[in-house]
Amino acid sequence: MVISKRVEPTLLTDQVFDMIHAAILSGDLPAGSRLRVRDLAEQVGTSVMPVREAIRRLEEAGLAEREPHKGAVVKNLTLEELIHVYDVRRLLETEAARLGSERVTSEDCDKMQTEYDLMRQAIAERRVIALLDHDEALLSILYNAAGNPVLAQMIRALWQKCRAYKIVGAQGSLDASDDDSLWRYQQDLITAARNNNPPAAAAVNEASLLDASERIKARLADQLAT
């Protein structure tokens, strides 16, 4: 009984954290949203204590921050910060693709193809969150094949940091009929993985993330010009 009493609050905090975390990643709580403790506690049906702890963990994860006169809000990266995030992503994900393509199995590649097909279906149906989820699932299969869980964990953390931007960027690409950036690179990555071709896999990820970085820099330049 003593153990259960000590564990239960932690489990409840985990559940509250997962619920708020999911709302942030889905865009239901977009960047800049205030995380009001009492409102959230009422929505999830708990006391304020697990909500406060969950918000503290979100801050530690870089998904929330404190603002004067507002309290905790969902963190919004500036375009300058996004450029730095994508620079680090390029370093890590290029290496993850190189390592993963050395060890990935044909069964893994089949799973990557399935995620790609589901991603293309989500694109056709204009389901932004689903397409991002399937894209990340595709990449995770390859990165996990590298056999370095720390590398995979760091990459997932960076995805979460820039999730709000990815949602906006993906929506913008969907709205532009001539923009194929949402699916242009993934099939080439699958081909490189099937061929166990590390240089090709690394090159695809390098090109993909450089393309994303250039788009962010262009938006920053436009912002500075206005």
PDB file of C-alpha atoms in Angstrom:
ATOM      1  CA  MET A   1       0.000   0.000   0.000  1.00  0.00           C
ATOM      2  CA  VAL A   2       2.837   2.396   0.753  1.00  0.00           C
ATOM      3  CA  ILE A   3       4.354   1.794  -2.671  1.00  0.00           C
ATOM      4  CA  SER A   4       1.047   2.237  -4.503  1.00  0.00           C
ATOM      5  CA  LYS A   5       0.402   5.536  -2.734  1.00  0.00           C
ATOM      6  CA  ARG A   6       3.786   6.812  -3.820  1.00  0.00           C
ATOM      7  CA  VAL A   7       3.505   5.595  -7.396  1.00  0.00           C
ATOM      8  CA  GLU A   8      -0.041   6.707  -8.151  1.00  0.00           C
ATOM      9  CA  PRO A   9       0.669  10.487  -8.305  1.00  0.00           C
ATOM     10  CA  THR A  10       3.562   9.833 -10.681  1.00  0.00           C
ATOM     11  CA  LEU A  11       1.362   7.729 -12.939  1.00  0.00           C
ATOM     12  CA  LEU A  12      -1.290  10.434 -12.927  1.00  0.00           C
ATOM     13  CA  THR A  13       1.317  13.069 -13.785  1.00  0.00           C
ATOM     14  CA  ASP A  14       2.523  10.872 -16.650  1.00  0.00           C
ATOM     15  CA  GLN A  15      -1.023  10.661 -17.986  1.00  0.00           C
ATOM     16  CA  VAL A  16      -1.555  14.425 -17.735  1.00  0.00           C
ATOM     17  CA  PHE A  17       1.821  15.078 -19.360  1.00  0.00           C
ATOM     18  CA  ASP A  18       0.970  12.703 -22.219  1.00  0.00           C
ATOM     19  CA  MET A  19      -2.391  14.406 -22.786  1.00  0.00           C
ATOM     20  CA  ILE A  20      -0.959  17.937 -22.896  1.00  0.00           C
ATOM     21  CA  HIS A  21       2.042  16.746 -24.888  1.00  0.00           C
ATOM     22  CA  ALA A  22      -0.255  15.136 -27.485  1.00  0.00           C
ATOM     23  CA  ALA A  23      -2.333  18.326 -27.721  1.00  0.00           C
ATOM     24  CA  ILE A  24       0.824  20.344 -28.447  1.00  0.00           C
ATOM     25  CA  LEU A  25       2.082  17.925 -31.117  1.00  0.00           C
ATOM     26  CA  SER A  26      -1.335  17.757 -32.786  1.00  0.00           C
ATOM     27  CA  GLY A  27      -1.637  21.533 -32.940  1.00  0.00           C
ATOM     28  CA  ASP A  28      -4.647  21.622 -30.619  1.00  0.00           C
ATOM     29  CA  LEU A  29      -2.448  23.706 -28.314  1.00  0.00           C
ATOM     30  CA  PRO A  30      -0.526  25.850 -30.832  1.00  0.00           C
ATOM     31  CA  ALA A  31       2.585  27.860 -30.055  1.00  0.00           C
ATOM     32  CA  GLY A  32       1.847  30.746 -27.713  1.00  0.00           C
ATOM     33  CA  SER A  33      -1.130  29.049 -26.034  1.00  0.00           C
ATOM     34  CA  ARG A  34      -1.345  29.756 -22.312  1.00  0.00           C
ATOM     35  CA  LEU A  35      -1.152  26.695 -20.102  1.00  0.00           C
ATOM     36  CA  ARG A  36      -3.530  27.720 -17.336  1.00  0.00           C
ATOM     37  CA  VAL A  37      -3.203  25.212 -14.533  1.00  0.00           C
ATOM     38  CA  ARG A  38      -6.779  25.309 -13.276  1.00  0.00           C
ATOM     39  CA  ASP A  39      -8.292  25.248 -16.759  1.00  0.00           C
ATOM     40  CA  LEU A  40      -6.180  22.264 -17.750  1.00  0.00           C
ATOM     41  CA  ALA A  41      -6.943  20.479 -14.483  1.00  0.00           C
ATOM     42  CA  GLU A  42     -10.659  20.905 -15.164  1.00  0.00           C
ATOM     43  CA  GLN A  43     -10.294  19.638 -18.730  1.00  0.00           C
ATOM     44  CA  VAL A  44      -8.355  16.493 -17.790  1.00  0.00           C
ATOM     45  CA  GLY A  45     -10.318  15.919 -14.586  1.00  0.00           C
ATOM     46  CA  THR A  46      -7.540  16.069 -12.010  1.00  0.00           C
ATOM     47  CA  SER A  47      -6.334  18.304  -9.212  1.00  0.00           C
ATOM     48  CA  VAL A  48      -3.868  21.077 -10.034  1.00  0.00           C
ATOM     49  CA  MET A  49      -0.822  19.255  -8.634  1.00  0.00           C
ATOM     50  CA  PRO A  50      -0.244  16.771 -11.489  1.00  0.00           C
ATOM     51  CA  VAL A  51      -0.903  19.540 -14.019  1.00  0.00           C
ATOM     52  CA  ARG A  52       1.768  21.759 -12.433  1.00  0.00           C
ATOM     53  CA  GLU A  53       4.233  18.873 -12.524  1.00  0.00           C
ATOM     54  CA  ALA A  54       3.347  18.068 -16.125  1.00  0.00           C
ATOM     55  CA  ILE A  55       3.917  21.692 -17.145  1.00  0.00           C
ATOM     56  CA  ARG A  56       7.281  21.663 -15.370  1.00  0.00           C
ATOM     57  CA  ARG A  57       8.268  18.606 -17.403  1.00  0.00           C
ATOM     58  CA  LEU A  58       7.105  20.300 -20.608  1.00  0.00           C
ATOM     59  CA  GLU A  59       9.374  23.221 -19.765  1.00  0.00           C
ATOM     60  CA  GLU A  60      12.289  20.854 -19.197  1.00  0.00           C
ATOM     61  CA  ALA A  61      11.578  19.263 -22.582  1.00  0.00           C
ATOM     62  CA  GLY A  62      11.670  22.667 -24.253  1.00  0.00           C
ATOM     63  CA  LEU A  63       8.000  22.584 -25.249  1.00  0.00           C
ATOM     64  CA  ALA A  64       6.819  25.259 -22.819  1.00  0.00           C
ATOM     65  CA  GLU A  65       8.295  28.399 -21.306  1.00  0.00           C
ATOM     66  CA  ARG A  66       7.440  31.094 -18.789  1.00  0.00           C
ATOM     67  CA  GLU A  67       6.401  34.530 -20.022  1.00  0.00           C
ATOM     68  CA  PRO A  68       5.922  37.649 -17.883  1.00  0.00           C
ATOM     69  CA  HIS A  69       2.298  38.260 -16.889  1.00  0.00           C
ATOM     70  CA  LYS A  70       1.219  35.076 -18.711  1.00  0.00           C
ATOM     71  CA  GLY A  71       2.810  32.200 -16.860  1.00  0.00           C
ATOM     72  CA  ALA A  72       3.534  29.018 -18.822  1.00  0.00           C
ATOM     73  CA  VAL A  73       2.868  29.042 -22.562  1.00  0.00           C
ATOM     74  CA  VAL A  74       3.560  26.621 -25.392  1.00  0.00           C
ATOM     75  CA  LYS A  75       7.003  27.563 -26.667  1.00  0.00           C
ATOM     76  CA  ASN A  76       7.213  29.309 -30.007  1.00  0.00           C
ATOM     77  CA  LEU A  77      10.610  29.100 -31.723  1.00  0.00           C
ATOM     78  CA  THR A  78      11.771  32.166 -33.601  1.00  0.00           C
ATOM     79  CA  LEU A  79      12.920  31.703 -37.186  1.00  0.00           C
ATOM     80  CA  GLU A  80      16.518  32.254 -36.012  1.00  0.00           C
ATOM     81  CA  GLU A  81      16.109  29.437 -33.483  1.00  0.00           C
ATOM     82  CA  LEU A  82      14.546  27.221 -36.137  1.00  0.00           C
ATOM     83  CA  ILE A  83      17.582  27.667 -38.365  1.00  0.00           C
ATOM     84  CA  HIS A  84      19.791  26.463 -35.513  1.00  0.00           C
ATOM     85  CA  VAL A  85      17.472  23.509 -34.855  1.00  0.00           C
ATOM     86  CA  TYR A  86      17.552  22.489 -38.514  1.00  0.00           C
ATOM     87  CA  ASP A  87      21.340  22.820 -38.631  1.00  0.00           C
ATOM     88  CA  VAL A  88      21.587  20.345 -35.739  1.00  0.00           C
ATOM     89  CA  ARG A  89      18.933  18.107 -37.298  1.00  0.00           C
ATOM     90  CA  ARG A  90      20.973  17.992 -40.491  1.00  0.00           C
ATOM     91  CA  LEU A  91      24.070  16.854 -38.617  1.00  0.00           C
ATOM     92  CA  LEU A  92      22.246  14.192 -36.606  1.00  0.00           C
ATOM     93  CA  GLU A  93      19.819  12.909 -39.223  1.00  0.00           C
ATOM     94  CA  THR A  94      22.417  12.680 -41.974  1.00  0.00           C
ATOM     95  CA  GLU A  95      24.481  10.454 -39.689  1.00  0.00           C
ATOM     96  CA  ALA A  96      21.424   8.476 -38.573  1.00  0.00           C
ATOM     97  CA  ALA A  97      20.490   7.784 -42.200  1.00  0.00           C
ATOM     98  CA  ARG A  98      24.038   6.724 -43.011  1.00  0.00           C
ATOM     99  CA  LEU A  99      24.247   4.355 -40.037  1.00  0.00           C
ATOM    100  CA  GLY A 100      20.707   3.070 -40.418  1.00  0.00           C
ATOM    101  CA  SER A 101      21.101   2.207 -44.102  1.00  0.00           C
ATOM    102  CA  GLU A 102      24.019  -0.070 -43.217  1.00  0.00           C
ATOM    103  CA  ARG A 103      21.863  -2.237 -40.941  1.00  0.00           C
ATOM    104  CA  VAL A 104      18.277  -1.805 -42.117  1.00  0.00           C
ATOM    105  CA  THR A 105      16.517  -5.016 -43.157  1.00  0.00           C
ATOM    106  CA  SER A 106      14.228  -5.665 -46.094  1.00  0.00           C
ATOM    107  CA  GLU A 107      11.361  -6.013 -43.615  1.00  0.00           C
ATOM    108  CA  ASP A 108      12.204  -2.564 -42.232  1.00  0.00           C
ATOM    109  CA  CYS A 109      12.199  -1.160 -45.755  1.00  0.00           C
ATOM    110  CA  ASP A 110       8.772  -2.687 -46.372  1.00  0.00           C
ATOM    111  CA  LYS A 111       7.540  -0.915 -43.238  1.00  0.00           C
ATOM    112  CA  MET A 112       9.076   2.350 -44.470  1.00  0.00           C
ATOM    113  CA  GLN A 113       7.238   1.921 -47.778  1.00  0.00           C
ATOM    114  CA  THR A 114       3.972   1.344 -45.937  1.00  0.00           C
ATOM    115  CA  GLU A 115       4.458   4.554 -43.961  1.00  0.00           C
ATOM    116  CA  TYR A 116       5.287   6.375 -47.195  1.00  0.00           C
ATOM    117  CA  ASP A 117       2.088   5.140 -48.835  1.00  0.00           C
ATOM    118  CA  LEU A 118       0.063   6.218 -45.793  1.00  0.00           C
ATOM    119  CA  MET A 119       1.820   9.597 -45.885  1.00  0.00           C
ATOM    120  CA  ARG A 120       0.903  10.086 -49.551  1.00  0.00           C
ATOM    121  CA  GLN A 121      -2.701   9.178 -48.725  1.00  0.00           C
ATOM    122  CA  ALA A 122      -2.714  11.749 -45.908  1.00  0.00           C
ATOM    123  CA  ILE A 123      -1.317  14.344 -48.313  1.00  0.00           C
ATOM    124  CA  ALA A 124      -4.062  13.587 -50.836  1.00  0.00           C
ATOM    125  CA  GLU A 125      -6.635  13.982 -48.074  1.00  0.00           C
ATOM    126  CA  ARG A 126      -4.893  17.117 -46.699  1.00  0.00           C
ATOM    127  CA  ARG A 127      -4.490  15.634 -43.210  1.00  0.00           C
ATOM    128  CA  VAL A 128      -1.450  17.549 -41.983  1.00  0.00           C
ATOM    129  CA  ILE A 129      -0.952  15.847 -38.620  1.00  0.00           C
ATOM    130  CA  ALA A 130      -1.280  12.379 -40.145  1.00  0.00           C
ATOM    131  CA  LEU A 131       1.247  13.120 -42.885  1.00  0.00           C
ATOM    132  CA  LEU A 132       3.761  14.392 -40.327  1.00  0.00           C
ATOM    133  CA  ASP A 133       3.180  11.348 -38.120  1.00  0.00           C
ATOM    134  CA  HIS A 134       3.746   8.919 -41.003  1.00  0.00           C
ATOM    135  CA  ASP A 135       6.786  10.852 -42.221  1.00  0.00           C
ATOM    136  CA  GLU A 136       8.358  10.691 -38.772  1.00  0.00           C
ATOM    137  CA  ALA A 137       7.426   7.007 -38.446  1.00  0.00           C
ATOM    138  CA  LEU A 138       9.159   6.295 -41.768  1.00  0.00           C
ATOM    139  CA  LEU A 139      12.321   8.060 -40.656  1.00  0.00           C
ATOM    140  CA  SER A 140      12.227   6.455 -37.210  1.00  0.00           C
ATOM    141  CA  ILE A 141      12.359   2.977 -38.730  1.00  0.00           C
ATOM    142  CA  LEU A 142      15.594   3.846 -40.517  1.00  0.00           C
ATOM    143  CA  TYR A 143      17.109   5.758 -37.596  1.00  0.00           C
ATOM    144  CA  ASN A 144      16.300   2.993 -35.118  1.00  0.00           C
ATOM    145  CA  ALA A 145      18.095   0.549 -37.386  1.00  0.00           C
ATOM    146  CA  ALA A 146      21.293   2.486 -36.650  1.00  0.00           C
ATOM    147  CA  GLY A 147      21.274   0.853 -33.215  1.00  0.00           C
ATOM    148  CA  ASN A 148      21.967   4.073 -31.301  1.00  0.00           C
ATOM    149  CA  PRO A 149      18.956   4.871 -29.079  1.00  0.00           C
ATOM    150  CA  VAL A 150      20.523   8.111 -27.803  1.00  0.00           C
ATOM    151  CA  LEU A 151      20.833   9.419 -31.358  1.00  0.00           C
ATOM    152  CA  ALA A 152      17.221   8.490 -32.123  1.00  0.00           C
ATOM    153  CA  GLN A 153      16.000  10.090 -28.900  1.00  0.00           C
ATOM    154  CA  MET A 154      17.832  13.362 -29.619  1.00  0.00           C
ATOM    155  CA  ILE A 155      16.329  13.520 -33.087  1.00  0.00           C
ATOM    156  CA  ARG A 156      12.802  12.946 -31.756  1.00  0.00           C
ATOM    157  CA  ALA A 157      13.324  15.741 -29.219  1.00  0.00           C
ATOM    158  CA  LEU A 158      14.285  18.129 -32.021  1.00  0.00           C
ATOM    159  CA  TRP A 159      11.208  17.091 -34.013  1.00  0.00           C
ATOM    160  CA  GLN A 160       9.060  18.009 -31.040  1.00  0.00           C
ATOM    161  CA  LYS A 161      10.764  21.381 -30.666  1.00  0.00           C
ATOM    162  CA  CYS A 162       9.937  22.374 -34.230  1.00  0.00           C
ATOM    163  CA  ARG A 163       6.580  20.569 -34.496  1.00  0.00           C
ATOM    164  CA  ALA A 164       4.548  23.776 -34.569  1.00  0.00           C
ATOM    165  CA  TYR A 165       6.613  25.066 -37.474  1.00  0.00           C
ATOM    166  CA  LYS A 166       6.361  21.719 -39.270  1.00  0.00           C
ATOM    167  CA  ILE A 167       2.559  21.908 -39.050  1.00  0.00           C
ATOM    168  CA  VAL A 168       2.505  25.419 -40.551  1.00  0.00           C
ATOM    169  CA  GLY A 169       5.133  24.543 -43.157  1.00  0.00           C
ATOM    170  CA  ALA A 170       3.344  21.375 -44.230  1.00  0.00           C
ATOM    171  CA  GLN A 171       0.061  23.243 -44.564  1.00  0.00           C
ATOM    172  CA  GLY A 172       1.795  25.823 -46.723  1.00  0.00           C
ATOM    173  CA  SER A 173       3.218  23.112 -48.957  1.00  0.00           C
ATOM    174  CA  LEU A 174      -0.221  21.525 -49.306  1.00  0.00           C
ATOM    175  CA  ASP A 175      -1.648  24.885 -50.358  1.00  0.00           C
ATOM    176  CA  ALA A 176       1.029  25.294 -53.057  1.00  0.00           C
ATOM    177  CA  SER A 177       0.046  23.002 -55.938  1.00  0.00           C
ATOM    178  CA  ASP A 178       3.571  22.918 -57.413  1.00  0.00           C
ATOM    179  CA  ASP A 179       5.373  22.097 -54.123  1.00  0.00           C
ATOM    180  CA  ASP A 180       6.510  18.480 -53.917  1.00  0.00           C
ATOM    181  CA  SER A 181       8.804  18.935 -50.904  1.00  0.00           C
ATOM    182  CA  LEU A 182       6.498  16.859 -48.686  1.00  0.00           C
ATOM    183  CA  TRP A 183       7.231  13.622 -50.573  1.00  0.00           C
ATOM    184  CA  ARG A 184      10.145  14.309 -52.947  1.00  0.00           C
ATOM    185  CA  TYR A 185      12.903  12.883 -50.767  1.00  0.00           C
ATOM    186  CA  GLN A 186      11.300   9.991 -48.899  1.00  0.00           C
ATOM    187  CA  GLN A 187      11.050   7.555 -51.808  1.00  0.00           C
ATOM    188  CA  ASP A 188      14.717   8.165 -52.663  1.00  0.00           C
ATOM    189  CA  LEU A 189      15.560   7.495 -49.022  1.00  0.00           C
ATOM    190  CA  ILE A 190      13.694   4.184 -49.111  1.00  0.00           C
ATOM    191  CA  THR A 191      15.547   3.227 -52.304  1.00  0.00           C
ATOM    192  CA  ALA A 192      18.893   4.026 -50.694  1.00  0.00           C
ATOM    193  CA  ALA A 193      17.919   1.998 -47.643  1.00  0.00           C
ATOM    194  CA  ARG A 194      16.880  -1.025 -49.749  1.00  0.00           C
ATOM    195  CA  ASN A 195      20.235  -0.878 -51.500  1.00  0.00           C
ATOM    196  CA  ASN A 196      22.065  -0.541 -48.154  1.00  0.00           C
ATOM    197  CA  ASN A 197      23.723   2.534 -49.617  1.00  0.00           C
ATOM    198  CA  PRO A 198      24.939   4.796 -46.759  1.00  0.00           C
ATOM    199  CA  PRO A 199      26.314   7.637 -48.948  1.00  0.00           C
ATOM    200  CA  ALA A 200      23.057   7.863 -50.901  1.00  0.00           C
ATOM    201  CA  ALA A 201      20.892   7.803 -47.772  1.00  0.00           C
ATOM    202  CA  ALA A 202      23.022  10.493 -46.134  1.00  0.00           C
ATOM    203  CA  ALA A 203      22.872  12.621 -49.292  1.00  0.00           C
ATOM    204  CA  VAL A 204      19.073  12.436 -49.443  1.00  0.00           C
ATOM    205  CA  ASN A 205      18.709  13.595 -45.843  1.00  0.00           C
ATOM    206  CA  GLU A 206      21.318  16.300 -46.365  1.00  0.00           C
ATOM    207  CA  ALA A 207      19.410  17.640 -49.369  1.00  0.00           C
ATOM    208  CA  SER A 208      16.034  17.417 -47.637  1.00  0.00           C
ATOM    209  CA  LEU A 209      17.088  19.324 -44.542  1.00  0.00           C
ATOM    210  CA  LEU A 210      19.094  21.878 -46.521  1.00  0.00           C
ATOM    211  CA  ASP A 211      15.935  22.527 -48.549  1.00  0.00           C
ATOM    212  CA  ALA A 212      13.950  23.026 -45.327  1.00  0.00           C
ATOM    213  CA  SER A 213      16.642  25.332 -43.923  1.00  0.00           C
ATOM    214  CA  GLU A 214      16.634  27.466 -47.063  1.00  0.00           C
ATOM    215  CA  ARG A 215      12.872  27.856 -46.807  1.00  0.00           C
ATOM    216  CA  ILE A 216      13.202  29.039 -43.205  1.00  0.00           C
ATOM    217  CA  LYS A 217      15.969  31.474 -44.155  1.00  0.00           C
ATOM    218  CA  ALA A 218      13.798  32.856 -46.949  1.00  0.00           C
ATOM    219  CA  ARG A 219      10.954  33.428 -44.496  1.00  0.00           C
ATOM    220  CA  LEU A 220      13.379  35.127 -42.113  1.00  0.00           C
ATOM    221  CA  ALA A 221      14.635  37.379 -44.892  1.00  0.00           C
ATOM    222  CA  ASP A 222      11.064  38.318 -45.794  1.00  0.00           C
ATOM    223  CA  GLN A 223      10.318  39.024 -42.152  1.00  0.00           C
ATOM    224  CA  LEU A 224      13.361  41.272 -41.800  1.00  0.00           C
ATOM    225  CA  ALA A 225      12.493  43.126 -45.014  1.00  0.00           C
ATOM    226  CA  THR A 226       9.049  44.138 -43.781  1.00  0.00           C
TER     227      THR A 226
END
